[in-house]
Amino acid sequence: QDGRFIGFRLQAGRERGALKELGLEPGDIVTSINGVQIDSPAKGMQAMQALGEGDNVSVTLLRGGQETSLSLVLPSGGQ
């Protein structure tokens, strides 16, 4: 946005159902995960790696130009 990195835009890809289950939509721009502002690709990767450390995630995103905060419950990785 205006030449600045503000987050990651979600794409549907093969995980369309997973996005919908979490309350996310293709086109959402995730700007913060668990309070970590995603203002660079490296910060985004750092925040994504931290997701494995818990079941609940606080996400701030832009949807249709409006900032929205969501509390997500991630599916268990253990099988």
C-alpha positions as YAML, in Angstrom:
chain: A
units: angstrom
residues:
- id: 1
  name: GLN
  ca: [0.00, 0.00, 0.00]
- id: 2
  name: ASP
  ca: [1.56, 3.28, -1.13]
- id: 3
  name: GLY
  ca: [4.82, 1.38, -1.66]
- id: 4
  name: ARG
  ca: [4.84, -0.04, 1.88]
- id: 5
  name: PHE
  ca: [4.55, -3.69, 2.89]
- id: 6
  name: ILE
  ca: [1.45, -3.98, 5.09]
- id: 7
  name: GLY
  ca: [0.74, -7.72, 5.22]
- id: 8
  name: PHE
  ca: [-0.05, -10.87, 3.31]
- id: 9
  name: ARG
  ca: [-3.04, -11.12, 0.96]
- id: 10
  name: LEU
  ca: [-4.81, -14.46, 1.35]
- id: 11
  name: GLN
  ca: [-5.36, -16.52, -1.79]
- id: 12
  name: ALA
  ca: [-7.93, -19.30, -2.02]
- id: 13
  name: GLY
  ca: [-5.77, -21.93, -3.71]
- id: 14
  name: ARG
  ca: [-6.39, -25.48, -2.55]
- id: 15
  name: GLU
  ca: [-7.28, -24.34, 0.97]
- id: 16
  name: ARG
  ca: [-10.50, -22.46, 0.20]
- id: 17
  name: GLY
  ca: [-12.47, -24.60, 2.68]
- id: 18
  name: ALA
  ca: [-9.88, -24.10, 5.42]
- id: 19
  name: LEU
  ca: [-10.00, -20.31, 5.00]
- id: 20
  name: LYS
  ca: [-13.79, -20.34, 5.23]
- id: 21
  name: GLU
  ca: [-13.73, -22.57, 8.34]
- id: 22
  name: LEU
  ca: [-11.47, -20.06, 10.08]
- id: 23
  name: GLY
  ca: [-13.68, -17.11, 9.09]
- id: 24
  name: LEU
  ca: [-11.14, -15.80, 6.59]
- id: 25
  name: GLU
  ca: [-11.82, -14.84, 3.00]
- id: 26
  name: PRO
  ca: [-9.65, -14.78, -0.13]
- id: 27
  name: GLY
  ca: [-8.43, -11.22, -0.58]
- id: 28
  name: ASP
  ca: [-8.15, -10.50, 3.16]
- id: 29
  name: ILE
  ca: [-4.83, -8.85, 3.99]
- id: 30
  name: VAL
  ca: [-3.41, -10.15, 7.27]
- id: 31
  name: THR
  ca: [-1.59, -7.24, 8.92]
- id: 32
  name: SER
  ca: [-0.92, -8.65, 12.40]
- id: 33
  name: ILE
  ca: [-0.72, -12.10, 14.01]
- id: 34
  name: ASN
  ca: [-0.69, -12.39, 17.82]
- id: 35
  name: GLY
  ca: [0.29, -8.73, 18.08]
- id: 36
  name: VAL
  ca: [3.24, -9.03, 15.67]
- id: 37
  name: GLN
  ca: [2.83, -6.32, 13.02]
- id: 38
  name: ILE
  ca: [3.55, -7.80, 9.60]
- id: 39
  name: ASP
  ca: [5.40, -4.91, 8.01]
- id: 40
  name: SER
  ca: [7.97, -7.02, 6.15]
- id: 41
  name: PRO
  ca: [8.10, -10.49, 4.59]
- id: 42
  name: ALA
  ca: [10.53, -11.60, 7.34]
- id: 43
  name: LYS
  ca: [8.08, -10.55, 10.07]
- id: 44
  name: GLY
  ca: [5.35, -12.45, 8.26]
- id: 45
  name: MET
  ca: [7.41, -15.63, 8.23]
- id: 46
  name: GLN
  ca: [8.29, -15.12, 11.93]
- id: 47
  name: ALA
  ca: [4.60, -14.74, 12.80]
- id: 48
  name: MET
  ca: [3.63, -17.81, 10.75]
- id: 49
  name: GLN
  ca: [6.27, -19.95, 12.51]
- id: 50
  name: ALA
  ca: [4.87, -18.85, 15.89]
- id: 51
  name: LEU
  ca: [1.45, -20.24, 14.92]
- id: 52
  name: GLY
  ca: [2.63, -23.75, 15.74]
- id: 53
  name: GLU
  ca: [3.03, -22.73, 19.40]
- id: 54
  name: GLY
  ca: [-0.66, -22.41, 20.24]
- id: 55
  name: ASP
  ca: [-4.23, -23.26, 19.36]
- id: 56
  name: ASN
  ca: [-5.67, -19.73, 19.52]
- id: 57
  name: VAL
  ca: [-4.49, -16.95, 17.25]
- id: 58
  name: SER
  ca: [-5.36, -13.27, 17.27]
- id: 59
  name: VAL
  ca: [-5.35, -11.87, 13.74]
- id: 60
  name: THR
  ca: [-5.84, -8.33, 12.48]
- id: 61
  name: LEU
  ca: [-6.71, -7.98, 8.82]
- id: 62
  name: LEU
  ca: [-8.01, -5.60, 6.21]
- id: 63
  name: ARG
  ca: [-11.21, -6.71, 4.50]
- id: 64
  name: GLY
  ca: [-12.81, -4.37, 2.02]
- id: 65
  name: GLY
  ca: [-10.71, -1.48, 3.34]
- id: 66
  name: GLN
  ca: [-11.90, -2.01, 6.93]
- id: 67
  name: GLU
  ca: [-9.63, -3.25, 9.71]
- id: 68
  name: THR
  ca: [-11.04, -6.29, 11.50]
- id: 69
  name: SER
  ca: [-9.74, -8.30, 14.45]
- id: 70
  name: LEU
  ca: [-10.49, -12.01, 14.72]
- id: 71
  name: SER
  ca: [-9.70, -14.64, 17.31]
- id: 72
  name: LEU
  ca: [-9.14, -17.92, 15.50]
- id: 73
  name: VAL
  ca: [-9.00, -21.46, 16.87]
- id: 74
  name: LEU
  ca: [-6.57, -23.46, 14.77]
- id: 75
  name: PRO
  ca: [-7.23, -27.10, 14.02]
- id: 76
  name: SER
  ca: [-5.01, -29.49, 15.94]
- id: 77
  name: GLY
  ca: [-1.91, -30.52, 14.00]
- id: 78
  name: GLY
  ca: [-1.64, -33.90, 15.77]
- id: 79
  name: GLN
  ca: [-3.09, -36.86, 13.95]
...
